[in-house]
Amino acid sequence: DAGITQSPRHKVTETGTPVTLRCHQTENHRYMYWYRQDPGHGLRLIHYSYGVKDTDKGEVSDGYSVSRSKTEDFLLTLESATSSQTSVYFCAISEWAGESPLHFGNGTRLTVT
Amino acid sequence: DAKTTQPNSMESNEEEPVHLPCNHSTISGTDYIHWYRQLPSQGPEYVIHGLTSNVNNRMASLAIAEDRKSSTLILHRATLRDAAVYYCILRDVGSGSARQLTFGSGTQLTVLP
């Protein structure tokens, strides 16, 4: 299995509080991605990174920011959490862009009350 | 962006072959066809990918139509552990964008004992 660790695995937070989710990889892959998964919507891309300090927006980036200061770590921050951000968040990595497979972490279940 | 269309659900009997279809009529010449599956409470798992030719690996086979507008994931002998949601997606290398397309809702495969 690809070395991907997401933390925390579960989190409950209140509306308006900041939240940071961490994705850590040991594969030295260039690309890292954050997805969210909600019933009826499949997996939707939030942000992705194509290198250290190189990031770009995905389909549902509003309300989220990311940072990648090291190859192995990709952080997702909810500046002010809202109930609509209650979801399961998955981190993925890939060595290259189109051809390389994505490898996913086990997810973080976030509940915003 | 090119999109894929899959049936919402399929059933198969245990130890029989399963053919999971995917339509991608707007595929471009630089789109790779990827398949992933997601078991309950887990992150998606890479299954197989291809560009033009049929592909085989230990998990499955991928049959790609000559015009590349459709593909079929083949599980040669379904087991109960193959019950999952299967996603067909396209990943483009030609445009320079590393953006990963939305996964969509996929096909829920039920394997009957």
Coordinates of N, CA, C and O in Angstrom, one line a residue, chain B:
Chain B
D1 N -14.3 19.7 -20.1 CA -13.6 18.5 -19.7 C -14.4 17.3 -20.1 O -15.6 17.3 -20.1
A2 N -13.7 16.3 -20.6 CA -14.4 15.0 -20.9 C -15.0 14.4 -19.7 O -14.5 14.4 -18.6
K3 N -16.2 13.7 -20.0 CA -16.9 13.1 -18.9 C -17.1 11.6 -19.2 O -17.1 11.2 -20.3
T4 N -17.5 10.9 -18.1 CA -17.8 9.5 -18.3 C -19.2 9.2 -17.8 O -19.7 9.9 -16.9
T5 N -19.8 8.2 -18.3 CA -21.1 7.8 -17.9 C -21.1 6.3 -17.6 O -20.6 5.5 -18.4
Q6 N -21.6 5.9 -16.4 CA -21.6 4.6 -16.0 C -23.0 4.2 -15.4 O -23.7 5.1 -14.9
P7 N -23.4 2.9 -15.5 CA -24.7 2.6 -14.9 C -24.6 2.7 -13.4 O -23.5 2.6 -12.8
N8 N -25.7 3.1 -12.7 CA -25.7 3.3 -11.3 C -25.4 2.0 -10.5 O -24.7 2.1 -9.5
S9 N -25.9 0.9 -11.0 CA -25.7 -0.3 -10.2 C -25.7 -1.6 -11.2 O -26.2 -1.5 -12.3
M10 N -25.0 -2.6 -10.7 CA -25.0 -3.9 -11.4 C -24.9 -5.0 -10.4 O -24.4 -4.8 -9.3
E11 N -25.4 -6.2 -10.8 CA -25.3 -7.4 -10.0 C -24.6 -8.5 -10.7 O -24.6 -8.5 -11.9
S12 N -23.9 -9.3 -9.9 CA -23.2 -10.4 -10.5 C -23.3 -11.6 -9.5 O -23.4 -11.3 -8.3
N13 N -23.2 -12.8 -10.1 CA -23.1 -13.9 -9.2 C -21.6 -14.2 -8.9 O -20.8 -14.0 -9.7
E14 N -21.4 -14.7 -7.7 CA -20.1 -15.1 -7.3 C -19.4 -16.1 -8.3 O -20.1 -17.0 -8.8
E15 N -18.2 -15.9 -8.6 CA -17.4 -16.7 -9.5 C -17.7 -16.6 -10.9 O -17.2 -17.4 -11.7
E16 N -18.6 -15.7 -11.3 CA -18.9 -15.4 -12.7 C -18.2 -14.2 -13.1 O -17.8 -13.3 -12.3
P17 N -17.9 -14.0 -14.4 CA -17.3 -12.8 -14.9 C -18.2 -11.6 -14.8 O -19.4 -11.8 -14.9
V18 N -17.6 -10.4 -14.7 CA -18.4 -9.2 -14.6 C -17.8 -8.2 -15.6 O -16.6 -8.0 -15.7
H19 N -18.7 -7.6 -16.4 CA -18.3 -6.6 -17.3 C -18.9 -5.3 -16.9 O -20.1 -5.1 -17.0
L20 N -18.1 -4.3 -16.5 CA -18.6 -3.0 -16.1 C -18.3 -2.0 -17.2 O -17.2 -1.7 -17.5
P21 N -19.4 -1.4 -17.8 CA -19.2 -0.5 -18.9 C -19.0 0.9 -18.5 O -19.4 1.4 -17.4
C22 N -18.3 1.7 -19.4 CA -18.1 3.1 -19.2 C -18.1 3.8 -20.6 O -17.4 3.3 -21.5
N23 N -18.9 4.8 -20.7 CA -19.0 5.6 -21.9 C -18.2 6.9 -21.7 O -18.4 7.6 -20.7
H24 N -17.4 7.2 -22.7 CA -16.7 8.5 -22.7 C -16.6 9.0 -24.1 O -15.5 9.0 -24.7
S25 N -17.7 9.5 -24.6 CA -17.8 9.8 -26.0 C -17.0 11.1 -26.4 O -16.6 11.3 -27.5
T26 N -16.6 11.9 -25.4 CA -15.9 13.2 -25.7 C -14.4 13.0 -25.3 O -13.7 14.0 -25.2
I27 N -13.9 11.8 -25.2 CA -12.5 11.6 -24.8 C -11.6 12.2 -25.8 O -11.9 12.2 -27.1
S28 N -10.5 12.7 -25.4 CA -9.5 13.3 -26.3 C -8.3 12.3 -26.4 O -8.2 11.4 -25.7
G29 N -7.5 12.6 -27.4 CA -6.4 11.7 -27.7 C -5.4 11.6 -26.6 O -4.6 10.6 -26.6
T30 N -5.4 12.5 -25.7 CA -4.4 12.5 -24.6 C -5.0 12.1 -23.3 O -4.4 12.2 -22.2
D31 N -6.2 11.6 -23.3 CA -6.9 11.1 -22.0 C -6.6 9.7 -21.8 O -6.8 8.8 -22.7
Y32 N -6.1 9.4 -20.6 CA -5.9 8.0 -20.2 C -7.3 7.6 -19.5 O -7.9 8.4 -18.8
I33 N -7.6 6.4 -19.6 CA -8.8 5.8 -19.0 C -8.4 5.1 -17.7 O -7.6 4.2 -17.8
H34 N -8.9 5.5 -16.6 CA -8.5 4.9 -15.3 C -9.8 4.3 -14.7 O -10.8 4.9 -14.8
W35 N -9.5 3.2 -14.0 CA -10.6 2.6 -13.1 C -10.1 2.5 -11.7 O -9.0 2.1 -11.4
Y36 N -11.0 2.8 -10.8 CA -10.8 2.7 -9.4 C -12.0 2.0 -8.8 O -13.1 2.0 -9.3
R37 N -11.8 1.5 -7.6 CA -13.0 1.0 -6.8 C -12.9 1.4 -5.4 O -11.8 1.7 -4.9
Q38 N -14.0 1.5 -4.8 CA -14.1 1.9 -3.4 C -14.9 1.0 -2.6 O -16.1 0.8 -2.8
L39 N -14.3 0.3 -1.6 CA -15.0 -0.5 -0.7 C -15.6 0.3 0.4 O -15.1 1.5 0.7
P40 N -16.6 -0.2 1.1 CA -17.2 0.6 2.2 C -16.2 1.1 3.2 O -15.3 0.4 3.6
S41 N -16.3 2.4 3.6 CA -15.4 3.0 4.6 C -14.0 3.0 4.3 O -13.1 3.1 5.2
Q42 N -13.6 2.9 3.0 CA -12.2 3.0 2.6 C -12.1 4.1 1.5 O -13.0 4.5 0.9
G43 N -10.8 4.5 1.3 CA -10.5 5.3 0.2 C -10.5 4.5 -1.1 O -10.4 3.3 -1.1
P44 N -10.7 5.2 -2.2 CA -10.7 4.5 -3.5 C -9.3 3.8 -3.7 O -8.3 4.3 -3.3
E45 N -9.4 2.7 -4.5 CA -8.2 1.9 -4.8 C -8.1 1.8 -6.3 O -9.0 1.6 -7.0
Y46 N -6.9 2.0 -6.7 CA -6.6 1.9 -8.2 C -6.8 0.5 -8.7 O -6.4 -0.5 -8.0
V47 N -7.4 0.4 -9.8 CA -7.6 -1.0 -10.4 C -6.7 -1.2 -11.7 O -5.9 -2.1 -11.7
I48 N -6.9 -0.3 -12.6 CA -6.2 -0.4 -13.9 C -6.3 0.8 -14.7 O -7.2 1.7 -14.5
H49 N -5.5 1.0 -15.7 CA -5.6 2.1 -16.6 C -5.0 1.8 -18.0 O -4.2 0.8 -18.1
G50 N -5.5 2.5 -19.0 CA -5.0 2.3 -20.3 C -5.2 3.5 -21.2 O -6.0 4.4 -20.9
L51 N -4.6 3.5 -22.4 CA -4.7 4.6 -23.3 C -5.4 4.1 -24.6 O -6.5 4.7 -24.9
T52 N -4.9 3.1 -25.3 CA -5.5 2.7 -26.5 C -5.7 1.1 -26.5 O -6.7 0.6 -27.0
S53 N -4.7 0.5 -26.0 CA -4.7 -1.0 -26.1 C -5.4 -1.6 -24.9 O -5.4 -1.0 -23.8
N54 N -5.9 -2.8 -25.0 CA -6.4 -3.5 -23.9 C -5.3 -3.8 -22.9 O -4.1 -4.0 -23.3
V55 N -5.7 -3.9 -21.6 CA -4.7 -4.0 -20.6 C -5.1 -5.1 -19.6 O -6.3 -5.3 -19.4
N56 N -4.1 -5.8 -19.1 CA -4.4 -6.8 -18.1 C -3.5 -6.7 -16.9 O -2.3 -6.3 -17.0
N57 N -4.0 -6.9 -15.7 CA -3.2 -7.0 -14.5 C -3.8 -8.0 -13.6 O -4.8 -8.7 -14.0
R58 N -3.2 -8.1 -12.4 CA -3.7 -9.2 -11.5 C -5.1 -9.0 -11.0 O -5.8 -10.0 -10.6
M59 N -5.6 -7.8 -11.1 CA -6.9 -7.5 -10.5 C -8.0 -7.7 -11.6 O -9.1 -8.1 -11.3
A60 N -7.7 -7.2 -12.8 CA -8.8 -7.1 -13.8 C -8.2 -6.9 -15.2 O -7.0 -6.8 -15.4
S61 N -9.1 -6.8 -16.2 CA -8.7 -6.5 -17.6 C -9.5 -5.3 -18.0 O -10.6 -5.0 -17.5
L62 N -8.9 -4.5 -18.9 CA -9.5 -3.3 -19.4 C -9.6 -3.4 -20.9 O -8.6 -3.6 -21.6
A63 N -10.8 -3.4 -21.4 CA -11.1 -3.5 -22.8 C -11.5 -2.1 -23.3 O -12.4 -1.6 -22.8
I64 N -10.7 -1.6 -24.3 CA -11.0 -0.2 -24.8 C -11.5 -0.4 -26.2 O -10.8 -1.0 -27.1
A65 N -12.6 0.3 -26.5 CA -13.1 0.3 -27.9 C -12.2 0.9 -28.9 O -11.3 1.7 -28.5
E66 N -12.3 0.5 -30.1 CA -11.3 1.0 -31.1 C -11.4 2.5 -31.3 O -10.4 3.1 -31.5
D67 N -12.6 3.0 -31.2 CA -12.7 4.5 -31.3 C -12.5 5.2 -29.9 O -12.6 6.4 -29.8
R68 N -12.3 4.4 -28.9 CA -12.0 4.9 -27.5 C -13.1 5.6 -26.9 O -12.9 6.2 -25.8
K69 N -14.3 5.5 -27.4 CA -15.4 6.2 -26.8 C -16.1 5.4 -25.7 O -17.1 5.9 -25.1
S70 N -15.7 4.2 -25.5 CA -16.2 3.4 -24.4 C -15.1 2.4 -24.0 O -14.1 2.2 -24.7
S71 N -15.3 1.9 -22.8 CA -14.4 0.9 -22.3 C -15.1 0.0 -21.3 O -16.2 0.4 -20.9
T72 N -14.5 -1.1 -21.0 CA -15.2 -2.1 -20.1 C -14.2 -2.7 -19.2 O -13.1 -3.1 -19.6
L73 N -14.5 -2.6 -17.9 CA -13.7 -3.3 -16.9 C -14.2 -4.7 -16.7 O -15.4 -4.9 -16.5
I74 N -13.3 -5.6 -16.8 CA -13.7 -7.0 -16.7 C -13.0 -7.7 -15.5 O -11.8 -7.7 -15.3
L75 N -13.9 -8.1 -14.6 CA -13.5 -9.0 -13.5 C -13.7 -10.4 -13.9 O -14.9 -10.8 -14.1
H76 N -12.7 -11.2 -13.9 CA -12.8 -12.5 -14.6 C -13.7 -13.5 -13.7 O -14.4 -14.3 -14.3
R77 N -13.5 -13.4 -12.4 CA -14.3 -14.2 -11.5 C -14.6 -13.4 -10.3 O -13.8 -13.2 -9.4
A78 N -15.8 -12.9 -10.2 CA -16.2 -12.1 -9.1 C -16.2 -12.8 -7.8 O -16.7 -14.0 -7.7
T79 N -15.7 -12.2 -6.8 CA -15.8 -12.7 -5.4 C -16.6 -11.7 -4.6 O -16.8 -10.5 -5.0
L80 N -17.0 -12.1 -3.4 CA -17.8 -11.2 -2.5 C -17.0 -10.0 -2.2 O -17.5 -8.9 -1.9
R81 N -15.6 -10.1 -2.2 CA -14.8 -9.0 -1.8 C -14.7 -8.0 -3.0 O -14.1 -6.9 -2.8
D82 N -15.2 -8.3 -4.1 CA -15.2 -7.4 -5.2 C -16.4 -6.4 -5.2 O -16.6 -5.5 -6.0
A83 N -17.3 -6.6 -4.2 CA -18.5 -5.7 -4.1 C -18.0 -4.4 -3.7 O -17.4 -4.2 -2.6
A84 N -18.2 -3.4 -4.5 CA -17.7 -2.0 -4.3 C -18.3 -1.1 -5.3 O -19.1 -1.5 -6.2
V85 N -18.0 0.2 -5.1 CA -18.3 1.2 -6.2 C -17.2 1.3 -7.1 O -16.0 1.5 -6.7
Y86 N -17.4 1.2 -8.4 CA -16.4 1.2 -9.4 C -16.5 2.5 -10.2 O -17.6 2.9 -10.7
Y87 N -15.4 3.2 -10.3 CA -15.3 4.5 -10.9 C -14.5 4.4 -12.2 O -13.3 3.9 -12.2
C88 N -15.0 5.0 -13.3 CA -14.2 5.1 -14.5 C -14.0 6.6 -14.7 O -14.9 7.4 -14.6
I89 N -12.7 7.0 -14.8 CA -12.4 8.4 -15.0 C -11.4 8.6 -16.1 O -10.7 7.7 -16.5
L90 N -11.3 9.9 -16.6 CA -10.3 10.2 -17.6 C -9.3 11.1 -17.0 O -9.6 12.1 -16.3
R91 N -8.0 10.9 -17.3 CA -6.9 11.8 -16.8 C -6.1 12.2 -18.0 O -5.5 11.5 -18.7
D92 N -6.1 13.6 -18.2 CA -5.5 14.2 -19.4 C -4.0 14.5 -19.1 O -3.7 15.1 -18.1
V93 N -3.1 14.2 -20.0 CA -1.7 14.6 -19.9 C -1.4 15.6 -20.9 O -0.4 16.3 -20.9
G94 N -2.3 15.8 -21.9 CA -1.9 16.7 -23.0 C -2.0 18.2 -22.8 O -1.3 18.9 -23.4
S95 N -3.0 18.6 -21.9 CA -3.2 20.0 -21.8 C -2.2 20.7 -20.9 O -2.2 21.9 -20.8
G96 N -1.4 19.9 -20.1 CA -0.5 20.5 -19.2 C -1.2 20.7 -17.8 O -0.5 20.9 -16.8
S97 N -2.5 20.5 -17.8 CA -3.1 20.6 -16.5 C -3.1 19.3 -15.7 O -3.4 18.2 -16.3
A98 N -2.8 19.3 -14.5 CA -2.8 18.1 -13.7 C -4.2 17.9 -13.0 O -4.3 17.0 -12.2
R99 N -5.1 18.7 -13.3 CA -6.4 18.6 -12.6 C -7.0 17.3 -12.8 O -7.2 16.8 -13.9
Q100 N -7.5 16.7 -11.7 CA -8.1 15.4 -11.7 C -9.6 15.7 -11.8 O -10.2 16.4 -11.1
L101 N -10.3 15.1 -12.8 CA -11.7 15.2 -13.0 C -12.5 14.7 -11.8 O -12.0 13.8 -11.1
T102 N -13.7 15.2 -11.6 CA -14.6 14.6 -10.7 C -14.8 13.2 -11.0 O -14.9 12.8 -12.1
F103 N -14.9 12.4 -9.9 CA -15.1 10.9 -10.1 C -16.5 10.6 -10.5 O -16.8 9.5 -11.1
G104 N -17.5 11.4 -10.2 CA -18.9 11.0 -10.4 C -19.4 9.9 -9.4 O -18.7 9.6 -8.4
S105 N -20.5 9.3 -9.7 CA -21.1 8.4 -8.7 C -20.7 7.0 -8.9 O -21.0 6.1 -8.0
G106 N -20.2 6.6 -10.1 CA -19.7 5.3 -10.3 C -20.8 4.2 -10.4 O -22.0 4.6 -10.4
T107 N -20.4 3.0 -10.4 CA -21.3 1.8 -10.5 C -21.2 1.0 -9.2 O -20.1 0.5 -8.9
Q108 N -22.3 0.8 -8.5 CA -22.3 0.0 -7.3 C -22.4 -1.5 -7.8 O -23.5 -1.8 -8.3
L109 N -21.4 -2.2 -7.6 CA -21.4 -3.7 -7.9 C -21.8 -4.5 -6.7 O -21.2 -4.4 -5.7
T110 N -22.9 -5.3 -6.9 CA -23.3 -6.2 -5.8 C -23.0 -7.6 -6.3 O -23.3 -8.0 -7.5
V111 N -22.3 -8.4 -5.5 CA -22.0 -9.8 -5.9 C -22.8 -10.7 -5.0 O -22.7 -10.6 -3.8
L112 N -23.5 -11.5 -5.7 CA -24.5 -12.5 -5.0 C -23.8 -13.8 -4.8 O -23.2 -14.4 -5.7
P113 N -23.9 -14.3 -3.5 CA -23.3 -15.7 -3.3 C -24.1 -16.8 -3.9 O -25.2 -16.6 -4.3

